[in-house]
Amino acid sequence: MGKKFEGWECSLQCSGNLSPQAHYPMRRLEEEGRDSEGKKVVLSVMGMSCAACAGSIEKAIKRLPGIREAVVDVLNHKAQVLYYPQMLHEQRIREAIEDAGFEAKVMEEDSKDTSTQICRIHVRGMTCTSCSSTIESALQSLHGVHKARVALTTEEAEVCYDPKIVTHNHFMSAIEETGFEAVLISTGEHITKIELQIDGIKNEQSLNVIERSLHELPGVETIDIYPDINKISITYKPYMTGPRTFIEVIESTGSGCFKAIIFPNDGGREAQRQEEINRFFKLFIWSLAFTIPVFLTSMVLMYIPGVKRVLDIKVVNMLNIGLLLRCEFATPVQFIIGRRFYVGAYKALRKGSANMDVLIALGTNAAYFYSLYVVERAASSRHFKGSDFFETSSMLISFILLGKYLEVLAKGKTSQAIAKLMNLTPETATLLTQDDEGNVVSERQIDSRLIQKEDVIKVVPGAKVASDGFVIWGQSHVNESMITGEAKPVAKRKGDMVIGGTLNENGVLHVKVTRVGSESALSQIVRLVESAQMAKAPVQKIADHISKYFVPMVIALSLSTWLSWFLAGKFHAYPKSWIPSSTNSFELALQFGISVMVIACPCALGLATPTAVMVGTGVGATQGVLIKGGQALENAHKVNCIVFDKTGTLTVGKPVVVTTKLLKKTSLSNFYEFAAAAEVNSEHPIAKAIVEHAKKIIEEEQNHPWPEARDFASVSGHGVKAIVLNKEIMVGNKKMMLDHNIAISAEAEETLAEAESLAQTGILVSLDGEVAGVLAVSDPLKPGAKEVISILNLMKIKSIMVTGDNWGTANSIARQAGIETVMAEALPETKATKIKELKSSGYTVAMVGDGINDSPALVAADVGMAIGAGTDIAIEAADIVLMKSNLEDTIIAIDLAKKTFSRIRLNYIWALGYNLLAIPIAAGVLYSSTRFRLPPWIAGAAMAASSLSVVCSSLLLKNYRRPSLLNNLDMNAIKIE
């Protein structure tokens, strides 16, 4: 692999430009083979070196009649084909692959199924890291669960499991047993769910008839019926069926008396978050309504003479109106509005853990029940005098609810990147109906959620593309910045891929849909960012470990504080003047104890890392840098050595014609007319480069009609030959010319040698047995690559190039880029070995590659960065995906990681520092010298403020700006069409 373009071999490690169907997982094809009348064959394909090869093989296979689907796996040298055996034999498929220039043989199907699924569940009721740890442990303990992650910030659980052993119902039960509410989001990566509302239902039998009709459809997984609201929920495989089919089946059932529409949803994730915000706001307002009278009667109205006399009127014995009013107003706050704290504390204690709710419940109960004791003593005694703490318990709950409301409000802003991505797809789409010849018969507006695979949709100028697919008609420019971060619009014409959610700028496009639902590029990106936001950074283990012991430790400190002050007062260890006039020594001790209990906040500690990771990964997504969570961020900020692949990473990854030398009297346009006419029939990357260059020379439209090529033949590894306008044309390497007894002049030899010295590939073109010209084809250095390497050097980061190409080409590219250390002629395994050697030498290594042939090296590195635009991202192997394929994004990724990790450190300093400083003050260490103490309600406000401050600190990352060194970097210095 990687020997320039010698021997007419494809050396380009393509940056991921697979054909539209190549992105589907092979597992999907296996499932499709089982669920249809088609037959599946697996072939071993030798000779592939890049994704362009895979695309050539796919096209060759799909030209055959009776092919339903084909997927080519470059990395594993396999092709899986689903075909109709009554129309085609597998031997013909093998021959088609060999005709494309590759070796193929039929393999025995591997019947071993090692599939896993990922289930996502929304978890309600979590308050701190001890809650998420409890749920995580419960899920991890289930047999069949490979891995479970629970994120406090996103309130989601993600479970990787074996569907043969365990189901999502087990996860839901496990979560609910721990005392939290579970709402299913999805059960698998390639399953889509839709809810339909059905009108015309008269009885349960009608629903049963509809259910049976839907179950007969291929691809339908589960059907849930809700007869009370005439709703039906369907999970299905989006590549086999879709919602429009469901609606057609429902409306054709029962003599057409049923009508089905997509069930009006509530806005999904954002609506749930808004509901939570509204819930906390209402609780706070109600709490405030009851707390204000308590506060006024205890702290304000007592100083107004006329009102004081009314409040002091005795009801029974020493029980006055003021005390009775405070008791009546504080009780609903404690037990109705504050009920959630009791529930949370009970659920936590039942599972043997303690969370923030336990602290709040203990603190407020201590204040409330002591006050209740004061009420009882006052009502039963004629001489009792004591102060109540009703204002402490009610104001404490009010401030905590205010803090929670502000915290949820702030946390909602941390996930705005996800919300923006999810809202990119348009609400409607224009569906085209075509006849057998491809002519448009009709068009209609449909809900974009009704789009299915193989549909043809029209995209007008100014409209968003409704789903992933490829252009079958029209030309335009599409702004893909919302997906890839690349600001420059991309030209699109027939055969080009478009991504759902991108903006069509000028021309009209007809797009054939290839991916819908969870398979779409946008869904994959959203899932990647969501997964990143759930992933815990190693540094978070410190917080998790502390949180495990934090609450019990705080309870012990609180009891110790109360006991110390109580005993000190009992034995007169401090002057009586220290005791405020309205209290006694017991009450003073109780206030110190409650203050310690409520001021200590495990939430701030638990939110320090995940909120910063959430904002950091969200900012990265908007910059076109997808970071797969805290582990990647933590490793990336320490990177001091970057290993670059060459082809497709440092270079464009696409051959272009750089020079042309004519050796015969003919015009340049005529020369290229002949060369392109022969090469237009080939799928080889070099052939495509020659055709593209010919179009520029001739300056014709995109679909220029080339002269007909007769007797076309592709000579594997050498070139092509054909008869064009009665002239015998050959385009190929030196060996091909010599094999056909075509003399190569000294001038042609000199041109070939010059191309070789410049790491270019020389291509000879002969007309009627005489060499007419020499083309030099090269894979040029990416724009800005040299500047990026220079900036990395300024950042004290060592740059190394590792490539499978030969030493001559490697050294030439390295010189152009400014890289001193080069390793050439390296196999993928050798690249991984080199990275391991660098790691053992003390470097923290990042590998930047195309994510296909470089997978072993990407995995071996501390941080794997995959170059790939939009739909072709190497999600599995890489830790970070650079969607724009710009090398400058390596700098942005490292810089963003440094900024995010600095923010995490600052959050920890704030959270730990706050507790270390606040707890002693709340315990009264300053009271002896300054008489300063924190009343419990102020301690509660300070506790709420600590969590809010950590979230707001993380939100400051949203102001991230790319490094100033990149501002003058011209990434468009070289334009490759």
mmCIF file of C-alpha atoms in Angstrom, residues 41-223:
data_model
loop_
_atom_site.group_PDB
_atom_site.id
_atom_site.type_symbol
_atom_site.label_atom_id
_atom_site.label_comp_id
_atom_site.label_asym_id
_atom_site.label_seq_id
_atom_site.Cartn_x
_atom_site.Cartn_y
_atom_site.Cartn_z
ATOM 1 C CA VAL A 41 -22.871 -13.777 0.026
ATOM 2 C CA VAL A 42 -19.617 -12.767 1.733
ATOM 3 C CA LEU A 43 -16.497 -12.388 -0.409
ATOM 4 C CA SER A 44 -12.859 -11.874 0.472
ATOM 5 C CA VAL A 45 -11.508 -9.035 -1.696
ATOM 6 C CA MET A 46 -7.761 -8.551 -2.083
ATOM 7 C CA GLY A 47 -6.039 -5.514 -3.562
ATOM 8 C CA MET A 48 -8.081 -2.774 -1.881
ATOM 9 C CA SER A 49 -6.017 0.023 -0.400
ATOM 10 C CA CYS A 50 -8.543 2.796 0.187
ATOM 11 C CA ALA A 51 -12.171 3.823 0.222
ATOM 12 C CA ALA A 52 -11.995 4.807 -3.448
ATOM 13 C CA CYS A 53 -11.282 1.150 -4.215
ATOM 14 C CA ALA A 54 -14.317 0.174 -2.158
ATOM 15 C CA GLY A 55 -16.441 2.650 -4.103
ATOM 16 C CA SER A 56 -15.240 1.183 -7.420
ATOM 17 C CA ILE A 57 -16.118 -2.348 -6.280
ATOM 18 C CA GLU A 58 -19.558 -1.297 -5.049
ATOM 19 C CA LYS A 59 -20.377 0.406 -8.333
ATOM 20 C CA ALA A 60 -19.221 -2.647 -10.295
ATOM 21 C CA ILE A 61 -21.430 -4.921 -8.202
ATOM 22 C CA LYS A 62 -24.474 -2.658 -8.314
ATOM 23 C CA ARG A 63 -24.431 -2.517 -12.088
ATOM 24 C CA LEU A 64 -25.428 -6.193 -12.066
ATOM 25 C CA PRO A 65 -29.143 -7.063 -12.313
ATOM 26 C CA GLY A 66 -30.685 -8.523 -9.140
ATOM 27 C CA ILE A 67 -28.457 -6.724 -6.627
ATOM 28 C CA ARG A 68 -30.372 -5.444 -3.614
ATOM 29 C CA GLU A 69 -27.514 -4.082 -1.521
ATOM 30 C CA ALA A 70 -23.716 -4.193 -1.291
ATOM 31 C CA VAL A 71 -21.313 -3.132 1.447
ATOM 32 C CA VAL A 72 -17.514 -3.178 1.127
ATOM 33 C CA ASP A 73 -15.307 -3.212 4.242
ATOM 34 C CA VAL A 74 -11.863 -1.848 3.317
ATOM 35 C CA LEU A 75 -10.271 -2.583 6.670
ATOM 36 C CA ASN A 76 -11.270 -6.261 6.793
ATOM 37 C CA HIS A 77 -10.989 -6.836 3.022
ATOM 38 C CA LYS A 78 -14.542 -8.111 2.800
ATOM 39 C CA ALA A 79 -17.601 -7.465 0.681
ATOM 40 C CA GLN A 80 -21.114 -8.474 1.662
ATOM 41 C CA VAL A 81 -23.727 -8.574 -1.055
ATOM 42 C CA LEU A 82 -27.486 -9.103 -0.782
ATOM 43 C CA TYR A 83 -28.935 -10.337 -4.088
ATOM 44 C CA TYR A 84 -31.877 -12.184 -5.608
ATOM 45 C CA PRO A 85 -30.697 -15.724 -6.515
ATOM 46 C CA GLN A 86 -33.361 -16.143 -9.187
ATOM 47 C CA MET A 87 -31.748 -13.287 -11.146
ATOM 48 C CA LEU A 88 -28.059 -13.716 -10.396
ATOM 49 C CA HIS A 89 -25.425 -16.251 -9.325
ATOM 50 C CA GLU A 90 -22.697 -15.450 -6.778
ATOM 51 C CA GLN A 91 -20.045 -16.440 -9.327
ATOM 52 C CA ARG A 92 -21.110 -13.489 -11.488
ATOM 53 C CA ILE A 93 -20.606 -11.155 -8.516
ATOM 54 C CA ARG A 94 -17.076 -12.495 -8.048
ATOM 55 C CA GLU A 95 -16.347 -11.927 -11.750
ATOM 56 C CA ALA A 96 -17.620 -8.341 -11.562
ATOM 57 C CA ILE A 97 -15.166 -7.635 -8.737
ATOM 58 C CA GLU A 98 -12.304 -9.177 -10.724
ATOM 59 C CA ASP A 99 -13.284 -7.148 -13.804
ATOM 60 C CA ALA A 100 -12.840 -4.049 -11.632
ATOM 61 C CA GLY A 101 -9.201 -5.095 -11.081
ATOM 62 C CA PHE A 102 -9.336 -6.920 -7.738
ATOM 63 C CA GLU A 103 -9.105 -10.502 -6.573
ATOM 64 C CA ALA A 104 -12.181 -12.059 -4.971
ATOM 65 C CA LYS A 105 -13.278 -15.390 -3.543
ATOM 66 C CA VAL A 106 -16.471 -16.494 -1.827
ATOM 67 C CA MET A 107 -16.171 -17.001 1.941
ATOM 68 C CA GLU A 108 -18.221 -19.172 4.246
ATOM 69 C CA GLU A 109 -20.678 -17.026 6.198
ATOM 70 C CA ASP A 110 -19.701 -16.508 9.779
ATOM 71 C CA SER A 111 -22.761 -17.577 11.720
ATOM 72 C CA LYS A 112 -21.391 -16.354 15.011
ATOM 73 C CA ASP A 113 -23.489 -13.378 16.096
ATOM 74 C CA THR A 114 -21.757 -11.103 18.562
ATOM 75 C CA SER A 115 -24.134 -8.210 18.243
ATOM 76 C CA THR A 116 -24.690 -5.825 21.119
ATOM 77 C CA GLN A 117 -27.191 -3.056 21.547
ATOM 78 C CA ILE A 118 -27.152 0.270 23.308
ATOM 79 C CA CYS A 119 -30.153 1.323 25.370
ATOM 80 C CA ARG A 120 -30.696 4.926 26.447
ATOM 81 C CA ILE A 121 -32.954 5.856 29.351
ATOM 82 C CA HIS A 122 -33.925 9.241 30.754
ATOM 83 C CA VAL A 123 -33.617 9.181 34.566
ATOM 84 C CA ARG A 124 -35.576 11.643 36.676
ATOM 85 C CA GLY A 125 -34.927 12.530 40.293
ATOM 86 C CA MET A 126 -31.113 12.525 40.494
ATOM 87 C CA THR A 127 -29.656 15.266 42.680
ATOM 88 C CA CYS A 128 -25.944 14.476 43.056
ATOM 89 C CA THR A 129 -23.205 12.050 42.028
ATOM 90 C CA SER A 130 -24.151 9.521 44.692
ATOM 91 C CA CYS A 131 -27.514 9.129 42.899
ATOM 92 C CA SER A 132 -25.874 8.467 39.528
ATOM 93 C CA SER A 133 -23.337 6.090 41.120
ATOM 94 C CA THR A 134 -26.132 4.100 42.796
ATOM 95 C CA ILE A 135 -28.008 3.686 39.484
ATOM 96 C CA GLU A 136 -24.799 2.837 37.628
ATOM 97 C CA SER A 137 -23.967 0.092 40.129
ATOM 98 C CA ALA A 138 -27.488 -1.345 39.901
ATOM 99 C CA LEU A 139 -27.325 -1.513 36.100
ATOM 100 C CA GLN A 140 -23.782 -2.865 36.023
ATOM 101 C CA SER A 141 -24.785 -5.725 38.322
ATOM 102 C CA LEU A 142 -27.324 -7.092 35.798
ATOM 103 C CA HIS A 143 -26.247 -10.213 33.901
ATOM 104 C CA GLY A 144 -25.763 -9.415 30.208
ATOM 105 C CA VAL A 145 -24.786 -5.774 30.734
ATOM 106 C CA HIS A 146 -21.359 -5.029 29.239
ATOM 107 C CA LYS A 147 -21.132 -1.410 30.331
ATOM 108 C CA ALA A 148 -23.397 1.150 31.996
ATOM 109 C CA ARG A 149 -22.949 4.911 32.268
ATOM 110 C CA VAL A 150 -25.195 7.347 34.103
ATOM 111 C CA ALA A 151 -24.735 11.095 33.628
ATOM 112 C CA LEU A 152 -26.015 13.529 36.242
ATOM 113 C CA THR A 153 -25.900 16.545 33.924
ATOM 114 C CA THR A 154 -27.806 14.993 31.001
ATOM 115 C CA GLU A 155 -29.976 12.843 33.318
ATOM 116 C CA GLU A 156 -29.463 9.855 31.067
ATOM 117 C CA ALA A 157 -28.352 6.258 31.438
ATOM 118 C CA GLU A 158 -26.602 4.508 28.561
ATOM 119 C CA VAL A 159 -26.361 0.720 28.740
ATOM 120 C CA CYS A 160 -24.388 -1.499 26.353
ATOM 121 C CA TYR A 161 -25.867 -4.988 26.608
ATOM 122 C CA ASP A 162 -26.427 -8.378 25.014
ATOM 123 C CA PRO A 163 -30.074 -8.450 23.819
ATOM 124 C CA LYS A 164 -30.129 -12.245 24.034
ATOM 125 C CA ILE A 165 -29.596 -12.156 27.801
ATOM 126 C CA VAL A 166 -31.236 -8.990 29.061
ATOM 127 C CA THR A 167 -33.809 -6.446 27.806
ATOM 128 C CA HIS A 168 -34.544 -2.786 28.360
ATOM 129 C CA ASN A 169 -37.375 -3.730 30.729
ATOM 130 C CA HIS A 170 -34.791 -5.095 33.167
ATOM 131 C CA PHE A 171 -32.965 -1.757 33.102
ATOM 132 C CA MET A 172 -36.168 0.194 33.700
ATOM 133 C CA SER A 173 -37.028 -2.026 36.678
ATOM 134 C CA ALA A 174 -33.508 -1.748 38.125
ATOM 135 C CA ILE A 175 -33.603 2.055 37.952
ATOM 136 C CA GLU A 176 -37.075 2.251 39.479
ATOM 137 C CA GLU A 177 -36.022 -0.113 42.269
ATOM 138 C CA THR A 178 -33.282 2.345 43.212
ATOM 139 C CA GLY A 179 -36.028 4.947 43.660
ATOM 140 C CA PHE A 180 -35.805 6.967 40.449
ATOM 141 C CA GLU A 181 -38.158 7.431 37.513
ATOM 142 C CA ALA A 182 -37.087 5.852 34.209
ATOM 143 C CA VAL A 183 -38.305 6.862 30.731
ATOM 144 C CA LEU A 184 -37.116 4.831 27.730
ATOM 145 C CA ILE A 185 -35.433 6.839 24.952
ATOM 146 C CA SER A 186 -34.196 4.077 22.634
ATOM 147 C CA THR A 187 -33.416 0.360 22.789
ATOM 148 C CA GLY A 188 -30.829 -0.016 20.038
ATOM 149 C CA GLU A 189 -28.614 1.934 17.672
ATOM 150 C CA HIS A 190 -30.445 0.918 14.500
ATOM 151 C CA ILE A 191 -34.023 0.906 15.725
ATOM 152 C CA THR A 192 -36.317 3.893 15.228
ATOM 153 C CA LYS A 193 -39.496 4.611 17.139
ATOM 154 C CA ILE A 194 -42.571 6.505 15.967
ATOM 155 C CA GLU A 195 -45.943 7.195 17.537
ATOM 156 C CA LEU A 196 -49.120 7.428 15.440
ATOM 157 C CA GLN A 197 -52.547 8.729 16.371
ATOM 158 C CA ILE A 198 -55.425 6.821 14.786
ATOM 159 C CA ASP A 199 -58.871 8.304 14.229
ATOM 160 C CA GLY A 200 -61.908 6.125 13.551
ATOM 161 C CA ILE A 201 -61.235 3.555 16.282
ATOM 162 C CA LYS A 202 -64.542 2.199 17.580
ATOM 163 C CA ASN A 203 -63.396 -0.663 19.799
ATOM 164 C CA GLU A 204 -60.380 -2.664 20.901
ATOM 165 C CA GLN A 205 -60.930 -5.159 18.089
ATOM 166 C CA SER A 206 -60.162 -2.419 15.539
ATOM 167 C CA LEU A 207 -56.786 -1.829 17.186
ATOM 168 C CA ASN A 208 -56.045 -5.569 17.166
ATOM 169 C CA VAL A 209 -56.768 -5.723 13.414
ATOM 170 C CA ILE A 210 -54.384 -2.803 12.822
ATOM 171 C CA GLU A 211 -51.734 -4.402 15.037
ATOM 172 C CA ARG A 212 -51.864 -7.672 13.071
ATOM 173 C CA SER A 213 -51.562 -5.799 9.754
ATOM 174 C CA LEU A 214 -48.527 -3.870 10.956
ATOM 175 C CA HIS A 215 -46.816 -6.961 12.379
ATOM 176 C CA GLU A 216 -46.835 -8.503 8.895
ATOM 177 C CA LEU A 217 -44.582 -5.716 7.585
ATOM 178 C CA PRO A 218 -40.855 -6.593 7.355
ATOM 179 C CA GLY A 219 -38.705 -4.589 9.751
ATOM 180 C CA VAL A 220 -41.366 -3.974 12.410
ATOM 181 C CA GLU A 221 -39.895 -4.821 15.820
ATOM 182 C CA THR A 222 -42.478 -3.997 18.501
ATOM 183 C CA ILE A 223 -45.942 -2.453 18.649
#
